[in-house]
JSON list of C-alpha atoms in Angstrom, two decimals:
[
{"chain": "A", "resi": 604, "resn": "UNK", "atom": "CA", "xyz": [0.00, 0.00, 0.00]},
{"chain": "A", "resi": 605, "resn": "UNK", "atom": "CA", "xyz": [1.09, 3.55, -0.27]},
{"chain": "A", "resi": 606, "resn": "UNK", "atom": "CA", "xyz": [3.29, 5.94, 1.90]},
{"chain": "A", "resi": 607, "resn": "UNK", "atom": "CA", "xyz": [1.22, 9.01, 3.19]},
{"chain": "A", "resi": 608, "resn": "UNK", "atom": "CA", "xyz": [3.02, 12.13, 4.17]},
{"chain": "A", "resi": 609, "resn": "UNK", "atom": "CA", "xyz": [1.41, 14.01, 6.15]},
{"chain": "A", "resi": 610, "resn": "UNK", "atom": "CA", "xyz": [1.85, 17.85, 6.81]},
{"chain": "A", "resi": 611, "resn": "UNK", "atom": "CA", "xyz": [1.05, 20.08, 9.24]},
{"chain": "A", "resi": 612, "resn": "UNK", "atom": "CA", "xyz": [0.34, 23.07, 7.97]},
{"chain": "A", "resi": 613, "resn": "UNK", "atom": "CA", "xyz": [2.41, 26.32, 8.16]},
{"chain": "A", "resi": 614, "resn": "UNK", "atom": "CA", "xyz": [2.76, 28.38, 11.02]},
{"chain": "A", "resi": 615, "resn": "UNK", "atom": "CA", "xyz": [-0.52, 30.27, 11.22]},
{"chain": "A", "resi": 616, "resn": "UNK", "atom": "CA", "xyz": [-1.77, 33.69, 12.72]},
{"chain": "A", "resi": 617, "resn": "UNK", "atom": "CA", "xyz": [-3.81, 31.92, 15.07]},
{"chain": "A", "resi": 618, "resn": "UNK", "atom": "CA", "xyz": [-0.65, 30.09, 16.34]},
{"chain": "A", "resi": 619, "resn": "UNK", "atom": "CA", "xyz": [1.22, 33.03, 16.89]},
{"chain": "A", "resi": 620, "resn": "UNK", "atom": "CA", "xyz": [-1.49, 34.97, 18.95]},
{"chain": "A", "resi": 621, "resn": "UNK", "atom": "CA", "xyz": [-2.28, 31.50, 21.01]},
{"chain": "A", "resi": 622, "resn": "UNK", "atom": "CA", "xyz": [-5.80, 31.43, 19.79]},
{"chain": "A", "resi": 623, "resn": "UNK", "atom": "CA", "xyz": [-7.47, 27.74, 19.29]},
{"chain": "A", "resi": 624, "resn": "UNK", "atom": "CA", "xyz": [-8.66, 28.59, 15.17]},
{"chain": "A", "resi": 625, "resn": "UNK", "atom": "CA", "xyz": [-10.52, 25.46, 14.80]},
{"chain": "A", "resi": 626, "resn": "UNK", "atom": "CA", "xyz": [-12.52, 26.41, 11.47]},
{"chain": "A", "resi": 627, "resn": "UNK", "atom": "CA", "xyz": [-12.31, 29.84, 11.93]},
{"chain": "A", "resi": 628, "resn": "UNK", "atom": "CA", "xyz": [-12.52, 31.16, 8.62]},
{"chain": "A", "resi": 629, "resn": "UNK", "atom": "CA", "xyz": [-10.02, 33.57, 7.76]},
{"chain": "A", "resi": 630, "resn": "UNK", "atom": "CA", "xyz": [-7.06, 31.87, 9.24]},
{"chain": "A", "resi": 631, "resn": "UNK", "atom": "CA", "xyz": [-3.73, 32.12, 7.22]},
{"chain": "A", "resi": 632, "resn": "UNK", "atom": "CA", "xyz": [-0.35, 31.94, 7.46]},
{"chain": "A", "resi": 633, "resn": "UNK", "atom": "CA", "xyz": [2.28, 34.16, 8.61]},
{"chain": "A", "resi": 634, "resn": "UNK", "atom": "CA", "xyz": [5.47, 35.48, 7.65]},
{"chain": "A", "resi": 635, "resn": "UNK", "atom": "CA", "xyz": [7.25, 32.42, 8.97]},
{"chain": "A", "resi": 636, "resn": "UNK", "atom": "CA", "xyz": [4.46, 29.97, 7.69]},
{"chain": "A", "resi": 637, "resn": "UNK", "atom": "CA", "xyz": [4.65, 31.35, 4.10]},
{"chain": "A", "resi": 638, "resn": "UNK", "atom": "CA", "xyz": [8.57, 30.79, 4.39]},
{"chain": "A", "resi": 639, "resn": "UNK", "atom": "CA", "xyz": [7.97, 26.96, 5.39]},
{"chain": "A", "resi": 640, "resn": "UNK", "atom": "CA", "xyz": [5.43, 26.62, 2.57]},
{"chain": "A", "resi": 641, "resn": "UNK", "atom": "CA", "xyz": [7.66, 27.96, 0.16]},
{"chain": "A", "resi": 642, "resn": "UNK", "atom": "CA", "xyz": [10.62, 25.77, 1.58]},
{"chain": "A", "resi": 643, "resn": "UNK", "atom": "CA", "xyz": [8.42, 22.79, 1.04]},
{"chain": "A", "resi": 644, "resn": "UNK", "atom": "CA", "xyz": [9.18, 21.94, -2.61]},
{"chain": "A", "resi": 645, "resn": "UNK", "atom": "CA", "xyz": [12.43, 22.02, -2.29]},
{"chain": "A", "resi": 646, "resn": "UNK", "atom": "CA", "xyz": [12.19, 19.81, 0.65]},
{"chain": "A", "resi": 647, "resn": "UNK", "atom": "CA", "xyz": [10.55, 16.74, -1.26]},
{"chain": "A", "resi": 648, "resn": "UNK", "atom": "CA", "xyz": [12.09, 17.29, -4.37]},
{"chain": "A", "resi": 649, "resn": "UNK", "atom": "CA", "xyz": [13.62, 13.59, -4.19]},
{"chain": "A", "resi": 650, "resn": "UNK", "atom": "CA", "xyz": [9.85, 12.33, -3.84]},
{"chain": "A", "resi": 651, "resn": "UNK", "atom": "CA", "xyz": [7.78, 11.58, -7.14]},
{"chain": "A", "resi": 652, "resn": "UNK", "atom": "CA", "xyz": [4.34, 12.28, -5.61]},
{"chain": "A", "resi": 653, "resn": "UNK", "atom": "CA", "xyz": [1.25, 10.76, -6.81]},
{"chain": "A", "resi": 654, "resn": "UNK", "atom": "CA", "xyz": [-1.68, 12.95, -4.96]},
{"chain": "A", "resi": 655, "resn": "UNK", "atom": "CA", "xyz": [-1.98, 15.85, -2.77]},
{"chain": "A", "resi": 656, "resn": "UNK", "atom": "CA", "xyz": [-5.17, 16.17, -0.29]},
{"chain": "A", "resi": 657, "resn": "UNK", "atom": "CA", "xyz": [-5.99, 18.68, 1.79]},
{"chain": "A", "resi": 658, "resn": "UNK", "atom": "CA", "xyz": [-7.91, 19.90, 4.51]},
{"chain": "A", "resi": 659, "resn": "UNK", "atom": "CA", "xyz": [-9.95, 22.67, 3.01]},
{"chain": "A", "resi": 660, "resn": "UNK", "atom": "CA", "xyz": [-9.16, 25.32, 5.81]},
{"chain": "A", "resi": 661, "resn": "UNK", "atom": "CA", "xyz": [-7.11, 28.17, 4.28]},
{"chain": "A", "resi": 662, "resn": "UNK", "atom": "CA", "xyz": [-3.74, 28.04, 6.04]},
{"chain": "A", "resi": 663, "resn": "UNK", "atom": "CA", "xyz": [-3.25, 23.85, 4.69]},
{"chain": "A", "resi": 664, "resn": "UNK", "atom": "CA", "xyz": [-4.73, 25.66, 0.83]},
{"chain": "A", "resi": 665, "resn": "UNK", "atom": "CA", "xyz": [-1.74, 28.00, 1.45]},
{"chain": "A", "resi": 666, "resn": "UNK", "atom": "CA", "xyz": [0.99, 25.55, 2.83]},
{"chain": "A", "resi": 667, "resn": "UNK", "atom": "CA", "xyz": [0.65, 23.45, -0.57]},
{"chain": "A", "resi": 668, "resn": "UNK", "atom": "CA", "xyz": [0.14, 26.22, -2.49]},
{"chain": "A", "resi": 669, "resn": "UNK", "atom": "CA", "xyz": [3.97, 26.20, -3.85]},
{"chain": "A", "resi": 670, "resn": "UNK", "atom": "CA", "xyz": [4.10, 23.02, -3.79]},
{"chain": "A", "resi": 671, "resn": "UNK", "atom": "CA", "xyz": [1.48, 22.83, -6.09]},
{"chain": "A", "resi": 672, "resn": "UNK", "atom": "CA", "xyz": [2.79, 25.71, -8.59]},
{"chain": "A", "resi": 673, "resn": "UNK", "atom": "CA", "xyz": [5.96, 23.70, -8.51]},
{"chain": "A", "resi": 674, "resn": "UNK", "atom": "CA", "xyz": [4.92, 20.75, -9.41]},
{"chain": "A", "resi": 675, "resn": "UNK", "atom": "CA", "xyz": [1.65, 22.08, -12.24]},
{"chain": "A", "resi": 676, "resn": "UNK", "atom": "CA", "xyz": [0.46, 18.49, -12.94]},
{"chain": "A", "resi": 677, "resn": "UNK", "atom": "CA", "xyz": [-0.20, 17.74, -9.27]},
{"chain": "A", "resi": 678, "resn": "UNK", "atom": "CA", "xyz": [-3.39, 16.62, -9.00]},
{"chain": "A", "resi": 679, "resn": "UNK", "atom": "CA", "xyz": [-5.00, 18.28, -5.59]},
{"chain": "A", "resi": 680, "resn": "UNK", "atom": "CA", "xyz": [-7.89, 17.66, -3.79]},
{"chain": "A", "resi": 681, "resn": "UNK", "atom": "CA", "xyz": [-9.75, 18.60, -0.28]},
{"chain": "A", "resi": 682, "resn": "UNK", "atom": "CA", "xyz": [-11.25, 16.32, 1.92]},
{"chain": "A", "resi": 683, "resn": "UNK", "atom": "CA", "xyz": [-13.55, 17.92, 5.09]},
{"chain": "A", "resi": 684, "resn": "UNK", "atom": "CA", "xyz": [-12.62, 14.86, 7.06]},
{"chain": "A", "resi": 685, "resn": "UNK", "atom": "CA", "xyz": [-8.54, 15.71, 7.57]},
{"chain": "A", "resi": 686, "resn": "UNK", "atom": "CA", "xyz": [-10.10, 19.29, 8.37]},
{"chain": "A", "resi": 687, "resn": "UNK", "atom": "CA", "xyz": [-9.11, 20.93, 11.52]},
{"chain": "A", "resi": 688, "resn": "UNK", "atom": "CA", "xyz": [-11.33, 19.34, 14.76]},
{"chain": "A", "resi": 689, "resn": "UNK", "atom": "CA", "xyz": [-14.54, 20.76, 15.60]},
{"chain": "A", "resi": 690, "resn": "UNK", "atom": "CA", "xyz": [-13.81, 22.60, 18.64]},
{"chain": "A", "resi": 691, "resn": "UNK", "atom": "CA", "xyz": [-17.25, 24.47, 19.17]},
{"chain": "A", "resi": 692, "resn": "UNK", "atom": "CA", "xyz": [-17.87, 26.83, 21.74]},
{"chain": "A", "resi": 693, "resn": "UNK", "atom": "CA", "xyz": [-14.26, 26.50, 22.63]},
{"chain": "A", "resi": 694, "resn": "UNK", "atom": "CA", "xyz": [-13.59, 28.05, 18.75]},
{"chain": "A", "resi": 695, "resn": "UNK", "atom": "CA", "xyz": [-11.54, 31.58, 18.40]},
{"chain": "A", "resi": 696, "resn": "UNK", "atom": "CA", "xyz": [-10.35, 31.29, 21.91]},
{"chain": "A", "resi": 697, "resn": "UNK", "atom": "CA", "xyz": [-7.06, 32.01, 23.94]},
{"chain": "A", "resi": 698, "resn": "UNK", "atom": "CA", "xyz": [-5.71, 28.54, 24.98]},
{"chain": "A", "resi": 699, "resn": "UNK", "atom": "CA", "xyz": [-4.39, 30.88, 27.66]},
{"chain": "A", "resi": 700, "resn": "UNK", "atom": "CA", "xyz": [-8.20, 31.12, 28.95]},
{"chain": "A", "resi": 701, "resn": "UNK", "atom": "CA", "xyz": [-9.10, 27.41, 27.87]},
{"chain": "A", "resi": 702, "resn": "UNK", "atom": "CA", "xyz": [-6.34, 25.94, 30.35]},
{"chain": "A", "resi": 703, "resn": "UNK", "atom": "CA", "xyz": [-8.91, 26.73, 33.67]},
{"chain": "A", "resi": 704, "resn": "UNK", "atom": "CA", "xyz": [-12.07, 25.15, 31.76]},
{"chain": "A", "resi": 705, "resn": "UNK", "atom": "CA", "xyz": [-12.29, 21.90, 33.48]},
{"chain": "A", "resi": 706, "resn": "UNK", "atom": "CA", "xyz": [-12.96, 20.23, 30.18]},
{"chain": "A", "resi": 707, "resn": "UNK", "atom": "CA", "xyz": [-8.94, 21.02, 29.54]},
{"chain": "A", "resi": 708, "resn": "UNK", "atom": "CA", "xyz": [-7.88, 18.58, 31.59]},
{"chain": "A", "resi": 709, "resn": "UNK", "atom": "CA", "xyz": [-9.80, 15.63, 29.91]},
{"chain": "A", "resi": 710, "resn": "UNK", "atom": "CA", "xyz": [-8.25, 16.91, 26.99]},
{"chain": "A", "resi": 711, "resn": "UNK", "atom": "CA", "xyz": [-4.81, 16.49, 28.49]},
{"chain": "A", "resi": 712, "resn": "UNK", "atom": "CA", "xyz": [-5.14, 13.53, 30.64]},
{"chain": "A", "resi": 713, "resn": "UNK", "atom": "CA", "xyz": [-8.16, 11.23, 28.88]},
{"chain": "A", "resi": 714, "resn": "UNK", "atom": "CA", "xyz": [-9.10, 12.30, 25.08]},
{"chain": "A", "resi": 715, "resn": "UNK", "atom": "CA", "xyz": [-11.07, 9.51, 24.55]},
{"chain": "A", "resi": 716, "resn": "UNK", "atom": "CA", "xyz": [-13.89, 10.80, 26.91]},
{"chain": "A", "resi": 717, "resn": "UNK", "atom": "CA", "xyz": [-13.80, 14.52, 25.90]},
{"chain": "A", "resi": 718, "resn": "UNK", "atom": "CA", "xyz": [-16.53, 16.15, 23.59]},
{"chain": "A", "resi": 719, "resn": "UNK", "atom": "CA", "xyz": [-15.86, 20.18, 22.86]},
{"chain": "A", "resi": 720, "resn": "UNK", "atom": "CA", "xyz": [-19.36, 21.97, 23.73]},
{"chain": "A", "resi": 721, "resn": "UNK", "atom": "CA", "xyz": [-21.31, 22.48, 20.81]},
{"chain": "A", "resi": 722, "resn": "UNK", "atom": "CA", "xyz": [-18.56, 20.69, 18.95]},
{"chain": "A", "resi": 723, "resn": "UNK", "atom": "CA", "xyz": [-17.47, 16.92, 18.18]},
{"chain": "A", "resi": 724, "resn": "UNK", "atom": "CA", "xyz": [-15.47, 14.60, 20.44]},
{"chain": "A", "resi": 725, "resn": "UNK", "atom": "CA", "xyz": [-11.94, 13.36, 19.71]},
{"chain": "A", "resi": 726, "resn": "UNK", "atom": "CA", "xyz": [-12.91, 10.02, 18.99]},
{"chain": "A", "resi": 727, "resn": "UNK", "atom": "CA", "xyz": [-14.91, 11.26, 16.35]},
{"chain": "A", "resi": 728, "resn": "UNK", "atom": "CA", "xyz": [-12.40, 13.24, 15.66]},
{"chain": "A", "resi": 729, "resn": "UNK", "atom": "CA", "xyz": [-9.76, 10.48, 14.78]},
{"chain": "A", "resi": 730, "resn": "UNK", "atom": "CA", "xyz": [-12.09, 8.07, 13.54]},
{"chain": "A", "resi": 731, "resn": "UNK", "atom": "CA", "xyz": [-13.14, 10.19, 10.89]},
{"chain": "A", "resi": 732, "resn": "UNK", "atom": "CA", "xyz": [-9.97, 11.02, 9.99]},
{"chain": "A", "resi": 733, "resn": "UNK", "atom": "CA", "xyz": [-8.60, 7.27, 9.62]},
{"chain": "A", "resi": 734, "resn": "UNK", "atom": "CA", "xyz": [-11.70, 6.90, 7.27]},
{"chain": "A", "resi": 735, "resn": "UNK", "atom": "CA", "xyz": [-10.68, 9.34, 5.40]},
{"chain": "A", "resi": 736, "resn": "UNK", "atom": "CA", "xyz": [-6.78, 7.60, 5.17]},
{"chain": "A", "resi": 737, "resn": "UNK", "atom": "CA", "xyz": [-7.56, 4.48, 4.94]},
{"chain": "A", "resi": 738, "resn": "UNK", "atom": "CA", "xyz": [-10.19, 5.56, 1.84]},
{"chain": "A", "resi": 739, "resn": "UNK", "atom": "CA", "xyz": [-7.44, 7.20, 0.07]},
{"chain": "A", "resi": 740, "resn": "UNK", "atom": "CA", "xyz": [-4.74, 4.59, 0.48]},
{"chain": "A", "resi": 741, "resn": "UNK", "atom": "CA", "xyz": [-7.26, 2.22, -1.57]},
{"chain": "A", "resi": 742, "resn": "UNK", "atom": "CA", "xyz": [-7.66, 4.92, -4.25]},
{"chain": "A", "resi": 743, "resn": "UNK", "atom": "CA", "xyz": [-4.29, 5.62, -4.43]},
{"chain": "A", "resi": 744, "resn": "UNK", "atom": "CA", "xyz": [-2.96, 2.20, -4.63]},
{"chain": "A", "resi": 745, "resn": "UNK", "atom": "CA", "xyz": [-5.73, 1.63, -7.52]},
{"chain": "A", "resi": 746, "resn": "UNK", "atom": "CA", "xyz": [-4.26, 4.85, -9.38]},
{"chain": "A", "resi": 747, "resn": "UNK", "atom": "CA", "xyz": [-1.00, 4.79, -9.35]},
{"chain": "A", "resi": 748, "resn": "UNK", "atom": "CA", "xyz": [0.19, 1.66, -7.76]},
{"chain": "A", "resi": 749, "resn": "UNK", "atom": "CA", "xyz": [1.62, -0.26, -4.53]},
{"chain": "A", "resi": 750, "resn": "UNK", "atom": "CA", "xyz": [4.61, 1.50, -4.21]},
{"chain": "A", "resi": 751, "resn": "UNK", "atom": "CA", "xyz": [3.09, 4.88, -4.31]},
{"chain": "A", "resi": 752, "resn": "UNK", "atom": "CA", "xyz": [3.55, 8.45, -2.28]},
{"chain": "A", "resi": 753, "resn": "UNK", "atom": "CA", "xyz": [1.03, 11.28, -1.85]},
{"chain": "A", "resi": 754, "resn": "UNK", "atom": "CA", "xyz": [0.73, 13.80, 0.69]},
{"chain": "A", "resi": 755, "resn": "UNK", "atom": "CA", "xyz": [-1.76, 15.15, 3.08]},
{"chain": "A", "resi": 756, "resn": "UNK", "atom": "CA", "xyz": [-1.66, 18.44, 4.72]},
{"chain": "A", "resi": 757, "resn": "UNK", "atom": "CA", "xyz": [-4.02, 18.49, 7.69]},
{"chain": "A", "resi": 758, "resn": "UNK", "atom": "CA", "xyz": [-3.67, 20.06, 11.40]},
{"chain": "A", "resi": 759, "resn": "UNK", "atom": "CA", "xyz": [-1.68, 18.97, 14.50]},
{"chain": "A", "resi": 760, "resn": "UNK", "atom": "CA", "xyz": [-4.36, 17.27, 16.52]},
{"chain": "A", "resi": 761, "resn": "UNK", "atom": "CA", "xyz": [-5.50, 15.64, 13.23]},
{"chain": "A", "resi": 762, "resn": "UNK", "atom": "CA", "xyz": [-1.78, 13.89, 12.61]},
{"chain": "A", "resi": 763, "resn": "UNK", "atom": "CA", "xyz": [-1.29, 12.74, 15.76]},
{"chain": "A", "resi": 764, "resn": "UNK", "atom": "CA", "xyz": [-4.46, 10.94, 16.10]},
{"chain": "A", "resi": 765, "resn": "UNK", "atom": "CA", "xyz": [-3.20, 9.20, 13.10]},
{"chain": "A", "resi": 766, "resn": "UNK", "atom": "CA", "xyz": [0.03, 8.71, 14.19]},
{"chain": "A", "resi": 767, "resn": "UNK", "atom": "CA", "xyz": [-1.42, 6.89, 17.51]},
{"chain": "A", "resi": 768, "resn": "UNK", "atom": "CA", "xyz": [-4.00, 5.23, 14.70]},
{"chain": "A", "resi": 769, "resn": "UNK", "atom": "CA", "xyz": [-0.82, 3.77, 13.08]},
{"chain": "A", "resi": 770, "resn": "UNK", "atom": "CA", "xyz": [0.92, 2.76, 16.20]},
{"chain": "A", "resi": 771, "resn": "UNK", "atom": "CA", "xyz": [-1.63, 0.94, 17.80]},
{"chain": "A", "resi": 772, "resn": "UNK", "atom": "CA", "xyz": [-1.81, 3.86, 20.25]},
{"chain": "A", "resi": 773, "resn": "UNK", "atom": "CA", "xyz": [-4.73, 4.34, 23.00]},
{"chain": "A", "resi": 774, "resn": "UNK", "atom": "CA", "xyz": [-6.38, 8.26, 22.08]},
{"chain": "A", "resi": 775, "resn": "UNK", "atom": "CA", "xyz": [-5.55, 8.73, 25.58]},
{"chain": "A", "resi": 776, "resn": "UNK", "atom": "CA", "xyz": [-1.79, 8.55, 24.66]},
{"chain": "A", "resi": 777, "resn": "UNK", "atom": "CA", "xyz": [-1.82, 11.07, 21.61]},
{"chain": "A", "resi": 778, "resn": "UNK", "atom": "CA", "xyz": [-0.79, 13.73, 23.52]},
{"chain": "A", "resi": 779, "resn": "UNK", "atom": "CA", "xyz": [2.44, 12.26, 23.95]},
{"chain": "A", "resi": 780, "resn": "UNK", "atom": "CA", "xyz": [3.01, 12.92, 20.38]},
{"chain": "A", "resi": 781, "resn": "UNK", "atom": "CA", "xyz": [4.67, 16.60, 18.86]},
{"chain": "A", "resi": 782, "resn": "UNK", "atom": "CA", "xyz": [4.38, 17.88, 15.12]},
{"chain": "A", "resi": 783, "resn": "UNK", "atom": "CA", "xyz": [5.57, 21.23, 14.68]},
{"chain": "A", "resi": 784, "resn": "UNK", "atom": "CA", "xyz": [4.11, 23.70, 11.64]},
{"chain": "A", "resi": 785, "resn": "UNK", "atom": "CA", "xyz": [5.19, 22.38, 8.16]},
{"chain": "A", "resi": 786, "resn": "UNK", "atom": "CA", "xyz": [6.71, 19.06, 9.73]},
{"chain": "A", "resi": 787, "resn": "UNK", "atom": "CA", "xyz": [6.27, 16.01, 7.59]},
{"chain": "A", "resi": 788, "resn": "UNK", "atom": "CA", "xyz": [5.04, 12.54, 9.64]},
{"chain": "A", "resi": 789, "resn": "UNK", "atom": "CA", "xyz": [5.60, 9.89, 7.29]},
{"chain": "A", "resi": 790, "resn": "UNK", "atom": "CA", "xyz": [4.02, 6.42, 7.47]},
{"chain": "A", "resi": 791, "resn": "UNK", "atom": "CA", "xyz": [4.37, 3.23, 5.15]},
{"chain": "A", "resi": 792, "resn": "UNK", "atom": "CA", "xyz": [0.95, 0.89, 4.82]},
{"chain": "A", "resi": 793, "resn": "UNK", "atom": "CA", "xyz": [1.27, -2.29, 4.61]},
{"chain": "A", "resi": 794, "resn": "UNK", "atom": "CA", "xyz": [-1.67, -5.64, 4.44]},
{"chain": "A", "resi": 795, "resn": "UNK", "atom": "CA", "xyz": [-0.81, -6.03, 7.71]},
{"chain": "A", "resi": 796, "resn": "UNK", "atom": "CA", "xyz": [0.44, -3.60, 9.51]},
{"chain": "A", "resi": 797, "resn": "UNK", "atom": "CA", "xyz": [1.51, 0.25, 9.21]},
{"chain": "A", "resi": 798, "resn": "UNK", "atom": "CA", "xyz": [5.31, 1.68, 9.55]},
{"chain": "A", "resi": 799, "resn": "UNK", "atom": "CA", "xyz": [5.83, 5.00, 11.21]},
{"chain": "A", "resi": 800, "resn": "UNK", "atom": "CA", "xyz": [9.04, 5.98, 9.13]},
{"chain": "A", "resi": 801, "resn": "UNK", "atom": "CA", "xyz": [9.40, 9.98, 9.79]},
{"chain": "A", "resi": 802, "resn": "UNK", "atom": "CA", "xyz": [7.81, 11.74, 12.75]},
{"chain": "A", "resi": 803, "resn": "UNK", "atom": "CA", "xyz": [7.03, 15.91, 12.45]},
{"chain": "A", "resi": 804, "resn": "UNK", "atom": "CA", "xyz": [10.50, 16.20, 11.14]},
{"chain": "A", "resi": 805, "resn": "UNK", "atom": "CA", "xyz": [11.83, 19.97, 10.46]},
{"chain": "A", "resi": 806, "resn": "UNK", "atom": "CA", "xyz": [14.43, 19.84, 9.45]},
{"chain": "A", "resi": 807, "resn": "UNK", "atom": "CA", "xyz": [15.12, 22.22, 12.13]},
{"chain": "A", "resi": 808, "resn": "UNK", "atom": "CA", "xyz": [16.48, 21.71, 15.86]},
{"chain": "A", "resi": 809, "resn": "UNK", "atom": "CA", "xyz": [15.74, 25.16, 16.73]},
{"chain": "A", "resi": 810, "resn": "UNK", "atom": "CA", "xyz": [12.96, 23.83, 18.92]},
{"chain": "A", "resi": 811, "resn": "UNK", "atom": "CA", "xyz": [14.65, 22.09, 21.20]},
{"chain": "A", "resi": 812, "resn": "UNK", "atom": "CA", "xyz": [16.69, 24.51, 22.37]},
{"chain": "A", "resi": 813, "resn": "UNK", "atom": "CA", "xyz": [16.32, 25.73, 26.02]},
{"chain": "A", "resi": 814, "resn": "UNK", "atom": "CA", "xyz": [13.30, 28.67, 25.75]},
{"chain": "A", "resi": 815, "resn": "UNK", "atom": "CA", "xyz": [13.57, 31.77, 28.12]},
{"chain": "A", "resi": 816, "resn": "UNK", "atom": "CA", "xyz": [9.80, 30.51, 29.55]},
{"chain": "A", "resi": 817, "resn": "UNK", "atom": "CA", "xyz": [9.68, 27.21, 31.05]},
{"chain": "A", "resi": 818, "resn": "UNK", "atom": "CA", "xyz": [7.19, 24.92, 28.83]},
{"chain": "A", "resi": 819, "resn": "UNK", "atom": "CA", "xyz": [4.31, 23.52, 30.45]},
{"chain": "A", "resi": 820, "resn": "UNK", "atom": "CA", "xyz": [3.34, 19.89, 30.80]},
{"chain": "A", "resi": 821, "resn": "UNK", "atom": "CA", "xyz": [0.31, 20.02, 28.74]},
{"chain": "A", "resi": 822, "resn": "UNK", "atom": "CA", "xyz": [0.26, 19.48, 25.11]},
{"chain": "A", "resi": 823, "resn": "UNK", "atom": "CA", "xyz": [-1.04, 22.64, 23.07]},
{"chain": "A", "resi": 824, "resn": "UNK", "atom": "CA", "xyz": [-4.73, 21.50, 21.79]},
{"chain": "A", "resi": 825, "resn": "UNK", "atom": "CA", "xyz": [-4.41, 22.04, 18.20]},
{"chain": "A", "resi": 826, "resn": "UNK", "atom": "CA", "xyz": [-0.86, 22.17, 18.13]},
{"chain": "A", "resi": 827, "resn": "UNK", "atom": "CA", "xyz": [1.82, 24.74, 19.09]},
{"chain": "A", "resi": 828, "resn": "UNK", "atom": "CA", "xyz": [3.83, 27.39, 17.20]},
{"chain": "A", "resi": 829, "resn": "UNK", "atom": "CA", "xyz": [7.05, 25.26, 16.76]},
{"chain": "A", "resi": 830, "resn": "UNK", "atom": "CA", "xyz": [10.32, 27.37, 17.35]},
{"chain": "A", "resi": 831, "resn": "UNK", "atom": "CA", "xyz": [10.40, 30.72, 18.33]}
]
């Protein structure tokens, strides 16, 4: 079966001003996003790639974008169910606020039971996604072969759900897992089982450099803002 690479999307506004977008319309890239995007086709330029999909929230539109002008006979296409998670009432917030709501820390400590008010739950959440991959590696495979790569530019929460889909992972453990803006998480299907063979890899070790604030223990919901 295929290998899917899958991309967070650029560094967003929304990142930088700690705000939990969701599907915020409206939402693009910054300065530093649009530089990752741009950086991305020379990044897989060793990759012939069969497909791109997309979530159809702007800022993943805009992280393929140059991909897409580099490469003119790339077929793309959107798919609702990589889109961002439906976070609800919690939507267009500070995560700075969110970390008090009680809900936050069933988010942090036991996914599988939390549902955002007025929103969907992260088991939805993932399931819907892993459809959605699982879908495409079948057409994929029937179009262009076995041995096949496409990409998939979704949202942080989004890849590591399938990351912990791939793994055999719990949800409750997905929080365990990191993918910076415009990393690429790639994993090899198989009949039988599913390889994890790059995780939110940069590039880039800026990140793990000591930061002048302590982080906290929490994962960001949604994803963070990679390296300062």
């Amino acid at each position: 079966m295929p290998t899917l690479l899958l991309v967070r999307h650029g560094r967003s506004t929304a990142n930088t001003e700690g705000l939990l977008a969701g599907w915020t319309p409206g939402v693009h890239l910054d300065d530093r996003g649009a530089a990752q995007a741009a950086a991305l086709p020379g990044r897989l330029a060793p990759l012939p790639l069969a497909e791109v999909v997309t979530s159809p929230l702007d800022r993943c539109r805009e992280t393929v974008a140059p991909l897409l002008q580099a490469r003119p006979g790339l077929t793309h296409h959107t798919d609702e169910r990589v889109g961002e998670c439906h976070y609800g009432d919690w939507t267009g917030r500070k995560l700075a606020e969110l970390k008090d709501e009680p809900l936050m820390e069933v988010v942090q400590a036991h996914p599988s039971a939390a549902a955002f008010p007025g929103g969907e739950s992260m088991r939805a959440m993932q399931t819907r996604a892993a459809e959605a991959v699982r879908e495409w590696n079948a057409r994929v495979e029937r179009d262009h072969g076995p041995d096949a790569v496409y990409l998939m530019c979704s949202h942080g929460d989004i890849i590591k759900s399938l990351v912990a889909d791939a793994l055999g992972l719990h949800l409750d453990l997905f929080q365990r897992i990191s993918v910076e803006p415009c990393s690429i998480t790639a994993i090899r299907y198989t009949r039988l089982r599913p390889f994890l063979l790059r995780l939110g890899d940069t590039g880039d070790f800026a990140s793990l450099a000591p930061r002048e604030e302590p982080q906290a223990g929490d994962a960001t919901v949604g994803g963070d803002a990679g390296a300062p």
